[in-house]
XYZ file of C-alpha atoms in Angstrom:
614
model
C 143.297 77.548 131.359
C 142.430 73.929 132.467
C 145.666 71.752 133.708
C 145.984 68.553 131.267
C 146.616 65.223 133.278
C 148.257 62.335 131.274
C 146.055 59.996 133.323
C 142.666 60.247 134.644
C 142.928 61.412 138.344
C 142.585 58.706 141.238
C 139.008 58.133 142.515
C 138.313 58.526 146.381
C 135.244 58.667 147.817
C 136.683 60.656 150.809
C 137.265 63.664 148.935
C 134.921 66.561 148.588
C 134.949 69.398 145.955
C 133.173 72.836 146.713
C 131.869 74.794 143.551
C 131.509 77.974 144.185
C 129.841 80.417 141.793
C 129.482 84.137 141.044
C 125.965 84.600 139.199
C 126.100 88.060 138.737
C 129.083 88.050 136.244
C 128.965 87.991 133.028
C 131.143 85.263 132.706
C 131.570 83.656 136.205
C 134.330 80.934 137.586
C 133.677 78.012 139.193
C 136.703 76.648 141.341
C 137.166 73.208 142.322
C 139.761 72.667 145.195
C 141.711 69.403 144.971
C 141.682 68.676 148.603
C 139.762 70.669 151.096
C 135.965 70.909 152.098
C 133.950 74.240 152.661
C 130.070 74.180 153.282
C 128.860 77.113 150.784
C 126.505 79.842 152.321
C 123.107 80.181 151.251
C 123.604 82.895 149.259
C 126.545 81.843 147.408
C 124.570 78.281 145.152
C 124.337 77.612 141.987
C 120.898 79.613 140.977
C 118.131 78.043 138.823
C 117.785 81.550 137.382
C 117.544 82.276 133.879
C 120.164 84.819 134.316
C 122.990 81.512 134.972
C 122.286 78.426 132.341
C 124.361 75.947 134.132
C 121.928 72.473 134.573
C 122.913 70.899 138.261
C 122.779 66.955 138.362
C 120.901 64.752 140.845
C 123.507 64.733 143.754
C 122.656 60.425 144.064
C 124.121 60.469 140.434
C 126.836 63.157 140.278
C 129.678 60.844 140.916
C 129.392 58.693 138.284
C 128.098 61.274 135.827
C 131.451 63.514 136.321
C 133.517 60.263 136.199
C 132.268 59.665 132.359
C 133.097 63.165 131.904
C 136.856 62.852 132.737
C 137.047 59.624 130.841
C 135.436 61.917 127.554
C 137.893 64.204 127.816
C 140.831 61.789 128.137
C 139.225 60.134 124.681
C 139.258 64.137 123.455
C 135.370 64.512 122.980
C 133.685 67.595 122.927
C 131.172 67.713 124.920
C 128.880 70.698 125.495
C 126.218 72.097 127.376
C 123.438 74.619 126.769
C 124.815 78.133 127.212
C 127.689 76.944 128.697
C 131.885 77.115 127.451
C 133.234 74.123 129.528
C 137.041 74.196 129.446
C 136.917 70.862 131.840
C 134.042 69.080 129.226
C 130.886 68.403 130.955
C 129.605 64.662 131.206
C 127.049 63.851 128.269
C 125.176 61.577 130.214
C 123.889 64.355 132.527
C 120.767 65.266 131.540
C 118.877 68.373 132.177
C 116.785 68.559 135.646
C 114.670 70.615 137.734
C 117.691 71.667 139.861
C 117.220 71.968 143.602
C 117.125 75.489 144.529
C 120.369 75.106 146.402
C 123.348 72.750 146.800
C 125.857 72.974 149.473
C 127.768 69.991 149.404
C 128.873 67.809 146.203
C 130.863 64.926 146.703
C 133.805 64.193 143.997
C 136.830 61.866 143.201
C 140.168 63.429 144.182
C 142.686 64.388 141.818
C 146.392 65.542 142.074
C 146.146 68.983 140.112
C 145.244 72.147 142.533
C 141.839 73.330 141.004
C 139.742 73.121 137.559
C 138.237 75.782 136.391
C 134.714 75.783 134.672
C 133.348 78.882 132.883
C 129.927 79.667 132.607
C 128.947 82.583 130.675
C 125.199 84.221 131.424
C 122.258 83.917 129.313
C 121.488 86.919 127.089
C 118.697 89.300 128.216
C 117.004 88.754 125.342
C 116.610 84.850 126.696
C 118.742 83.783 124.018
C 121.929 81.491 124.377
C 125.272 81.663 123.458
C 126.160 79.238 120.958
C 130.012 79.272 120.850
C 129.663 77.662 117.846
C 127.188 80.287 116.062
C 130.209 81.971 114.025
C 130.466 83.638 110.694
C 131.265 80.068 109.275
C 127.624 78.838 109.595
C 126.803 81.912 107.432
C 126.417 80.810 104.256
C 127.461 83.867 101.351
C 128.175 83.640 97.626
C 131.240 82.270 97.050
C 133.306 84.494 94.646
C 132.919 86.115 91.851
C 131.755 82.694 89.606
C 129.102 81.369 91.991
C 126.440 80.261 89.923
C 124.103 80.910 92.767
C 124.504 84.497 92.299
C 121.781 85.536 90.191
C 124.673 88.151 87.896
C 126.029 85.063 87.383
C 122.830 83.298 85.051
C 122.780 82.907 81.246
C 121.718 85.443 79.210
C 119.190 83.855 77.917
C 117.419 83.287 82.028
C 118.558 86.830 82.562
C 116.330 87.999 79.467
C 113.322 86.025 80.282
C 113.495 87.323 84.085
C 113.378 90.713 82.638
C 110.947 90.040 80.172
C 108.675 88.313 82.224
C 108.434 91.548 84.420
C 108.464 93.984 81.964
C 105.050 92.075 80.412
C 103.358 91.739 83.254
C 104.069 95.529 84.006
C 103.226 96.085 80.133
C 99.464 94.443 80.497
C 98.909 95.568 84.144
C 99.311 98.913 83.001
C 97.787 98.708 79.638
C 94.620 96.934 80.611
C 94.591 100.012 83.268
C 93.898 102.635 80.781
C 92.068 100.418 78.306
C 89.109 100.344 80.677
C 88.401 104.359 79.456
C 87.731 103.632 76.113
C 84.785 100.686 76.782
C 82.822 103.058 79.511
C 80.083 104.368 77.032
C 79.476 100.276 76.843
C 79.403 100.084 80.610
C 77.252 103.156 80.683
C 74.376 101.224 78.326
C 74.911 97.683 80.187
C 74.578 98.826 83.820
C 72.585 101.829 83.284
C 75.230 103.718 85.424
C 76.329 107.492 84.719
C 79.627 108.160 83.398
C 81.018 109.135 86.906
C 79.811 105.814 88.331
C 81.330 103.531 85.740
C 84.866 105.920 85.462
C 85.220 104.771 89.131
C 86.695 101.194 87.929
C 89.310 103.362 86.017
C 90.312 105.170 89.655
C 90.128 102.165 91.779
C 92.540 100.263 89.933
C 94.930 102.854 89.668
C 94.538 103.960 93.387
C 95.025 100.132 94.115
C 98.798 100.582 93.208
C 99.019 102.720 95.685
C 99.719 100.461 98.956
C 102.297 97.947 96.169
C 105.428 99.142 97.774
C 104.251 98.947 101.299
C 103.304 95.323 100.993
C 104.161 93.273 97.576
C 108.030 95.108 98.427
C 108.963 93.942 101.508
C 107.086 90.593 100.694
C 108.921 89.485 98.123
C 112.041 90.561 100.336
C 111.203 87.832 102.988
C 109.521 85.069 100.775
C 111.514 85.705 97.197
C 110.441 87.382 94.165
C 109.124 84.500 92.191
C 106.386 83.530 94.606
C 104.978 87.290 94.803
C 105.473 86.876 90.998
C 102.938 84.278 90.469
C 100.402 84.844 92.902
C 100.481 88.781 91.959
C 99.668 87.537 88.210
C 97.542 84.572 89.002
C 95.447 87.051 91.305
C 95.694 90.273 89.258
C 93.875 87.101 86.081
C 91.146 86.006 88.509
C 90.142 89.441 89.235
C 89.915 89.715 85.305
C 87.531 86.778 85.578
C 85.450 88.357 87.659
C 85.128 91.853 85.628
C 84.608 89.467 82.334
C 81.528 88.281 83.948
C 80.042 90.986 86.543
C 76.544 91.542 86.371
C 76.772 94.964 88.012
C 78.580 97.897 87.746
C 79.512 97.530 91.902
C 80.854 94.161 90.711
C 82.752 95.360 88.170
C 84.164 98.500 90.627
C 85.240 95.611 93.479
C 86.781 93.583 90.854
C 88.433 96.284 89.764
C 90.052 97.903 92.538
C 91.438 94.148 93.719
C 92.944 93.339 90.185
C 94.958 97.017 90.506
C 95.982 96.594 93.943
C 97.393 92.633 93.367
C 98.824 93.347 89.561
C 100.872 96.366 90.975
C 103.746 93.612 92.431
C 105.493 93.893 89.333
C 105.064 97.545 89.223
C 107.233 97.985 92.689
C 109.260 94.852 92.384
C 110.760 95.488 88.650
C 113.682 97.416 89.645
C 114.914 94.573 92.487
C 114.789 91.717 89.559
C 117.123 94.457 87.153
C 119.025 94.974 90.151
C 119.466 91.328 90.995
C 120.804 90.440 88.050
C 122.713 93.216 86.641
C 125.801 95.415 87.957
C 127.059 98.638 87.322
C 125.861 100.641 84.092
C 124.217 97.509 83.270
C 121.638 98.365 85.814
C 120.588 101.602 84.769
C 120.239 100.512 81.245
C 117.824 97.931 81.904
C 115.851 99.737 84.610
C 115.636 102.440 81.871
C 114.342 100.116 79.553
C 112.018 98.495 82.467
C 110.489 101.587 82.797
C 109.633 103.335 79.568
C 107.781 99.838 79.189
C 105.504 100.502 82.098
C 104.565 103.949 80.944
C 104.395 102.446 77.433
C 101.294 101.155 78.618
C 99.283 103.637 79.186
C 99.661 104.493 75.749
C 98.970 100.967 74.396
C 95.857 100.703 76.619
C 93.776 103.084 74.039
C 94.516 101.271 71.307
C 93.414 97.823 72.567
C 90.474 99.674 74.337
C 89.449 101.338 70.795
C 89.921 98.253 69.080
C 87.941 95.952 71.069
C 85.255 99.125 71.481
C 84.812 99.354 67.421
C 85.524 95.861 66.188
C 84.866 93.387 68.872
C 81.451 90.791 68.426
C 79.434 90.306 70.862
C 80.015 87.503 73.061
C 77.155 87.244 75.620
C 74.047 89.315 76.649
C 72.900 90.738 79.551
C 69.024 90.695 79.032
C 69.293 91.442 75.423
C 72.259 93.974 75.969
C 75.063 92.929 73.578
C 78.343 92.686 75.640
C 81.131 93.201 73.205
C 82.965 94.864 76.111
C 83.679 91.405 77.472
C 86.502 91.341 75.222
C 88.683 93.373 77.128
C 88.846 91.351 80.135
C 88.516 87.989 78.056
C 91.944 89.424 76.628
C 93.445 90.311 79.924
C 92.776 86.988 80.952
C 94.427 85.564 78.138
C 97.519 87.902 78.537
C 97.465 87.357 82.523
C 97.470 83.157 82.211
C 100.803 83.896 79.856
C 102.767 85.915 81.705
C 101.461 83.679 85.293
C 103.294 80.956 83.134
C 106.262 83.154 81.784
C 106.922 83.665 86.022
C 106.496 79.845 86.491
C 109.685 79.267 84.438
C 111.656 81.903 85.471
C 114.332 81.730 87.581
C 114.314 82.995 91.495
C 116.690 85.584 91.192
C 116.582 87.115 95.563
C 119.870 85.799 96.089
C 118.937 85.024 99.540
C 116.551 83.035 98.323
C 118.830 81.544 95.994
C 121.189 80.871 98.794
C 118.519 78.509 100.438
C 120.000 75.623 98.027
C 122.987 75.508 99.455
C 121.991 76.078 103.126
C 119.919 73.049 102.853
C 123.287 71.224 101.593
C 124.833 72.321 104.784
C 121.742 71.375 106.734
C 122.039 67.229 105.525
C 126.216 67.286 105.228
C 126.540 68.633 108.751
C 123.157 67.545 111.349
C 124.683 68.199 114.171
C 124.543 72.169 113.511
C 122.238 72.156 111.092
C 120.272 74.658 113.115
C 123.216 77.107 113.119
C 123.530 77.209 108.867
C 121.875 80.319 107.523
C 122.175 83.261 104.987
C 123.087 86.400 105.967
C 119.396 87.911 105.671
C 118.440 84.462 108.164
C 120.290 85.437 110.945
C 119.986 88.833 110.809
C 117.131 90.352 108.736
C 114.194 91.613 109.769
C 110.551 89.829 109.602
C 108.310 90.474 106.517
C 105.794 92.170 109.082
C 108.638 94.442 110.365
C 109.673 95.029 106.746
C 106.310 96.606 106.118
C 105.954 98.713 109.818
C 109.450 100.034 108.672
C 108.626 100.726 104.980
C 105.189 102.381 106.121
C 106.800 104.415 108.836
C 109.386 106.001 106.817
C 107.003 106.657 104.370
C 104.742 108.986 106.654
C 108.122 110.592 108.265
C 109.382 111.393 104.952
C 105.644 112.894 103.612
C 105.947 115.009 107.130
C 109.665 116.181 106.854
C 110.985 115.941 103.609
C 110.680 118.718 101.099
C 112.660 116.917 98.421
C 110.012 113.673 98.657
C 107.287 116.530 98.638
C 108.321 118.385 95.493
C 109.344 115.411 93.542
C 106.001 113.609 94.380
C 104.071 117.154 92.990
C 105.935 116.856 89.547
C 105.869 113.300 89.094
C 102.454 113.363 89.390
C 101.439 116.484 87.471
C 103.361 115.141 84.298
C 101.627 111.627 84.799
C 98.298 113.224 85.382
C 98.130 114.972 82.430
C 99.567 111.911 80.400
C 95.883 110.768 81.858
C 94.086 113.711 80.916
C 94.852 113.379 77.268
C 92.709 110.108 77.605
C 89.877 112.669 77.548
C 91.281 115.011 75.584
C 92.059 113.030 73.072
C 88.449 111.937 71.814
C 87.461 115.298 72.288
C 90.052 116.884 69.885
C 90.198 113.861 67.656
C 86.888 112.058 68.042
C 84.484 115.158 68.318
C 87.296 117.454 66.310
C 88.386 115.335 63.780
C 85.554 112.593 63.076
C 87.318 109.768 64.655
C 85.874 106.771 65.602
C 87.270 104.716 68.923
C 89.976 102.556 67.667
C 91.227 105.463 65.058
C 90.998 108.064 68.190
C 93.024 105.289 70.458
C 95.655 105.235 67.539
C 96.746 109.215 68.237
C 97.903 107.613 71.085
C 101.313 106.594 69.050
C 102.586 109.644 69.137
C 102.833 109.444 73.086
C 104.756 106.308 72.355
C 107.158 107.530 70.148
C 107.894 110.463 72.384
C 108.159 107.911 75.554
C 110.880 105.561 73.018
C 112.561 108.650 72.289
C 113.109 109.725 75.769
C 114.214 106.095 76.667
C 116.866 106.023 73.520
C 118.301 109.880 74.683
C 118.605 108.249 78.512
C 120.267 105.344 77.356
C 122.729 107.074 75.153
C 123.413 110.815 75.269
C 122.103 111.168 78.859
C 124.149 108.259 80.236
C 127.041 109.864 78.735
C 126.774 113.194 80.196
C 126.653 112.139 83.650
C 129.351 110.224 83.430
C 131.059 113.089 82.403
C 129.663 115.439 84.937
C 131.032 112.243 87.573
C 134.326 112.906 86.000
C 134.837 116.156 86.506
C 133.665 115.916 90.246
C 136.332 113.504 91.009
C 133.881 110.455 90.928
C 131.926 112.152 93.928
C 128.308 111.301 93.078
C 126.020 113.976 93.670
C 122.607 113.592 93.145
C 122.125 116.688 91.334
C 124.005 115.133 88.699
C 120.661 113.354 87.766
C 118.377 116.862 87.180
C 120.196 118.344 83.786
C 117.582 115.826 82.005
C 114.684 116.743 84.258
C 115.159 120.184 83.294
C 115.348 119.677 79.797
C 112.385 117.701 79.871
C 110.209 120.497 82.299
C 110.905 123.279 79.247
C 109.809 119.801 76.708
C 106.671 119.457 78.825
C 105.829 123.615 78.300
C 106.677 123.226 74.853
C 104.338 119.742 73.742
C 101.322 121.088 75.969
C 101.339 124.978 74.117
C 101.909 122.826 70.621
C 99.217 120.454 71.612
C 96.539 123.291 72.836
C 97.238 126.086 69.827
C 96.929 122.840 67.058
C 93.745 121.127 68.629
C 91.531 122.739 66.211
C 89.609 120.970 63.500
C 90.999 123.336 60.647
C 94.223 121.807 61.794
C 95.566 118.543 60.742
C 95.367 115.615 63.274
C 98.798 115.008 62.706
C 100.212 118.951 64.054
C 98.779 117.818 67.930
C 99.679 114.366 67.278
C 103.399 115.069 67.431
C 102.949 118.230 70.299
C 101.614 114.817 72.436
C 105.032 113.343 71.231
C 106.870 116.427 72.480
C 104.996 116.425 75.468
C 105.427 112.864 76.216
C 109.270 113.284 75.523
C 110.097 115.378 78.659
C 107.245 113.763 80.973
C 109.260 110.226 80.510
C 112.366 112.399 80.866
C 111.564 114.056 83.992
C 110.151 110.306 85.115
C 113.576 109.127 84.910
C 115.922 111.777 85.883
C 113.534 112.121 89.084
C 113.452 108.371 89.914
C 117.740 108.289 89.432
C 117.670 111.276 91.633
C 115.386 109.821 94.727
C 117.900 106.408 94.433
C 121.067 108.676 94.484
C 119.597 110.638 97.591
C 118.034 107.873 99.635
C 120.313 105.213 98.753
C 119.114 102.326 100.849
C 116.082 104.479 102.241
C 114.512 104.452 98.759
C 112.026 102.264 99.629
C 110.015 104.078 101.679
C 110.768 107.451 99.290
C 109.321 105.305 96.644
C 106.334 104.083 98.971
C 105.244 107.816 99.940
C 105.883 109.071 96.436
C 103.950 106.486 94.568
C 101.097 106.746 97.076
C 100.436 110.502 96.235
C 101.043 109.732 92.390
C 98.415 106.816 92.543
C 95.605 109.054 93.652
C 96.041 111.775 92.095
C 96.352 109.761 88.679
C 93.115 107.913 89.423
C 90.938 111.039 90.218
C 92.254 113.448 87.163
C 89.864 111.403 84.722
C 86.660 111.872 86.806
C 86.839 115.324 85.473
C 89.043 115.164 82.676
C 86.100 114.664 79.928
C 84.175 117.840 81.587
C 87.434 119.882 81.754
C 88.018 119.943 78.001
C 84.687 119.796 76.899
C 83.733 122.823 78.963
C 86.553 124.749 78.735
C 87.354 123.714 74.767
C 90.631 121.926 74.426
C 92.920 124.752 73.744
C 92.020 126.841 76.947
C 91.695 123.563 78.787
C 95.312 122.311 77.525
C 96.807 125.787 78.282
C 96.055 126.336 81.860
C 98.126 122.906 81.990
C 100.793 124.382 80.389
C 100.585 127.346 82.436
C 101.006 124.437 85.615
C 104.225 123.171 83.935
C 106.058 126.485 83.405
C 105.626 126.618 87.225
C 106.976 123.604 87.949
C 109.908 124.343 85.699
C 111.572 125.619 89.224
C 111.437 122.490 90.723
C 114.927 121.283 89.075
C 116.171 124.706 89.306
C 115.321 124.851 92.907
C 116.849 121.577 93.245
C 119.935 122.194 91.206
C 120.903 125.189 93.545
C 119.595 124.214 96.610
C 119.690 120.490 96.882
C 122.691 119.860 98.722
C 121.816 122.013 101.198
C 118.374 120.468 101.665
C 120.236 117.052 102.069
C 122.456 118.270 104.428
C 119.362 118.974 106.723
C 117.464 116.141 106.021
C 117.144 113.139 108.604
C 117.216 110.241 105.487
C 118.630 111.848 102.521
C 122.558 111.328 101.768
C 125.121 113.890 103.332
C 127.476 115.884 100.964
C 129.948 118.708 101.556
């Protein structure tokens, strides 16, 4: 520790200090006799080096320099120098040189004390320096429980409009998605394009989800949610723009394929806004809710598709060819330019970004370490481009070496696929079957969305209940097998709607019989959708993202490509052969939950990401 002196020591020219220093410590001593003189070797100077950040003065001005310094610390300044922990305080007026690259001799006043001491501690490998004032204070946090910077903290009233603002732009992203199907015979007679051709805009979009949670997730991570709100929505309306007006079907496919792969932000980044603003059961009620309003809208999609295919005028021509079609995207333009504005209002609710407030208070109150002030995600989080290397990477690893990402990607997407399917089932057994035109075929479609209510009421309620009780009974150890009871149930619902659906599809039958076996059907599909989704957060816990990523990449693909075959499927096979080898598929995949229900933990316990359990 440095000696105090009451008074600042007598100046004599005819004493010299030595400083000798040890470079290759970490944190090396520099000792300054009080009255003797010793030439230092070559080898033993103060280095230039990166590896020692200690700035030597001009020897002509080193005299005065250090006497300032002994006169700031009488006055009980702190002074400080780059990298360095001065316990005698360095001079301010010293400036920082090109250091000779040696000093043997430096002349300074005498002084009664024996020695100072001057610690200088190394520079990081890295090439950063040690600030020894970069502490957890200049770490700005939320600041108890009432901090109205912390987005759980809002009024209801901005909490509902963040969620709702989502939950529409996921409702007409995914909406407008399967709308498309139901205007292709118009595409067909406006581009002269086969059926094949023109279903491609259907697959492109969808397959443009696909990439959402490698890119629009870690994103909105780095740069806040709202931002990747608005330009998601203002790009996913442009893209609408161009579809409104393409003059070619390869148009109309590019357009297409950009408007899916920019809408799909809100698609990956829904559950962050629920989970920014709620806590505890809170959460999974409104991410329940979240979702059965994204698969809602594949089932709205036909009946704004029918609608606008039946009743809508014409609005244009291209070379005499009415274009009543136009309406579709003249509506999704409409719908995208709300909910662009419905994100301009609502609030920012990243609470790092919401932190950013008062680290620019900080900033202004305190300049002098303004620098320093950061949140916790500043100092220490990684870059957006990292983000997305990491997400992508753990993506691949898990598609290689996880069996539970495997089998849960295979029944997520064989449930969703065949929602998809029915889109050409539907005007096969109602349109051909029944004598119903587009926007009366696109109404069967309710009964999907009834079943899809249902199954978000019975998670809400009775579901939500039972686990809690199944937590009980474990001794509040949460096991992600708890989740699967309502995948299970909704596997055997799945069997059950597709046999109803297939042995009722007949045109003796009335519409309404298959109508509610698709409401059956569409029952466990949501039900295995949620029980599966609860499960991969429960068993990934903060490597979800990249579960997500790879499952959602598979399920994207495979969603898009079922309807290039779907219409030839039923119509050669005849819908009750057609809808039975799918049932067939889903007894099969009854022993995934079963599987996972026995075996799971033991799976988990081998897994390099998933959540160990004994």
């Amino acid at each position: 520790m440095p000696i105090s002196h009451d008074t600042p020591p007598a100046i004599s020219s005819s004493s010299t200090y030595e400083l000798d220093t040890m470079p290759q410590s970490e944190s090396s001593t520099v000792r300054i006799p009080s009255s003797s003189t010793t030439d230092l070797p070559a080898s033993n100077t103060l280095s230039t080096e990166p590896s020692t950040v200690f700035n030597t003065p001009r020897a002509s001005t080193s005299l005065s320099n250090l006497v300032d310094a002994y006169k700031a610390r009488e006055e009980g300044k702190k002074l400080s120098g780059e990298g360095v922990e001065w316990l005698v305080d360095p001079p301010s007026a010293v400036k920082e040189h090109d250091a000779p690259s040696s000093l043997s001799r430096l002349d300074l006043p005498s002084s009664p004390r024996s020695q100072e001491t001057i610690t200088i501690h190394k520079r990081e490998e890295s090439g950063a320096t040690t600030h020894p004032e970069d502490s957890e204070q200049y770490i700005v946090k939320v600041e108890g429980d009432k901090d109205p910077l912390d987005a759980h903290n809002l009024p209801f009233a901005w909490k509902f409009l963040a969620c709702f603002s989502v939950a529409f732009n996921a409702l007409i992203v995914s909406s407008f998605g399967s709308a498309y199907l139901f205007i292709t015979p118009d595409l067909e007679q406006a581009f002269g394009a086969s059926q094949t051709v023109v279903t491609t805009g259907f697959v492109v979009y969808v397959i443009g989800w696909g990439p959402g949670p490698l890119i629009w997730a870690p994103l909105a991570e780095s740069i806040g949610r709202k931002p990747v709100y608005i330009g998601s929505s203002l790009a996913w309306t442009c893209f609408n723009i161009g579809c409104a007006r393409a003059q070619s079907v390869s148009t109309m496919i590019v357009c297409r394929f950009f408007a899916g792969f920019f809408g799909c932000a809100c698609l990956t980044n829904g559950g962050g806004t629920n989970t920014d603003i709620f806590a505890g059961l809170a959460i999974a009620r409104s991410i329940a809710l979240y979702s059965a309003v994204v698969f809602l809208g594949p089932v709205l999609g036909p009946i704004i598709g029918g609608a606008i295919q039946t009743y809508a005028p014409s609005v244009g021509s291209l070379e005499g060819d009415t274009a009543g079609w136009r309406w579709l995207f003249y509506a999704a333009i409409i719908s995208g330019a709300f909910s662009t504005l419905l994100y301009v209002i609502s609030p920012e609710t990243l609470i790092n970004k919401r932190l950013q407030r008062r680290v620019k208070e900080r900033r202004q109150r305190d300049p002098l370490h303004a620098p320093l002030y950061g949140t916790e995600a500043d100092k220490h989080g990684m870059s957006t481009v990292a983000k997305m290397a990491s997400v992508a990477g753990g993506a691949i690893n898990m598609l290689r070496s996880e069996p539970i990402i495997v089998f849960v990607s295979l029944w997520q997407t064989t449930v969703m696929a065949i929602i998809y399917l029915f889109f050409d089932a539907f005007p096969v057994v109602f349109g051909l079957g029944h004598g119903f035109n587009a926007f009366q075929t696109g109404l069967t479609f309710i009964g999907c969305g009834v079943g899809m209510l249902a199954a978000c009421l019975w998670s809400l309620t009775v579901d939500l209940h039972l686990w809690i009780r199944r937590l009980k009974r474990a001794n509040m150890e949460r096991q992600p097998e708890m989740r699967l009871p309502q995948g299970l149930m909704g596997a055997f619902l799945t069997v059950i709607g597709l046999f109803w659906f297939g042995y009722t599809s007949f045109p003796s039958i009335h519409w309404m019989v298959p109508i509610v076996g698709s409401a059956v059907y569409s029952f466990g599909a949501l039900s295995v959708m949620l029980s599966t989704f609860a499960y991969v957060v429960d068993t990934y816990l903060a490597r979800s993202s990249p579960a997500f990523a790879a499952i959602g990449l598979i399920r994207s693909v495979a969603i898009g490509v079922f309807p290039l075959f779907g219409a030839q499927f039923y119509l050669n096979l005849k819908p009750r052969n057609a809808t039975l080898i799918l049932a067939l598929v889903a007894v099969v995949e009854i022993a995934i939950p079963l599987g996972a229900m026995k075996w799971g933990q033991r799976l988990r316990n081998k897994s390099h990401y998933a959540m160990k359990t004994t």
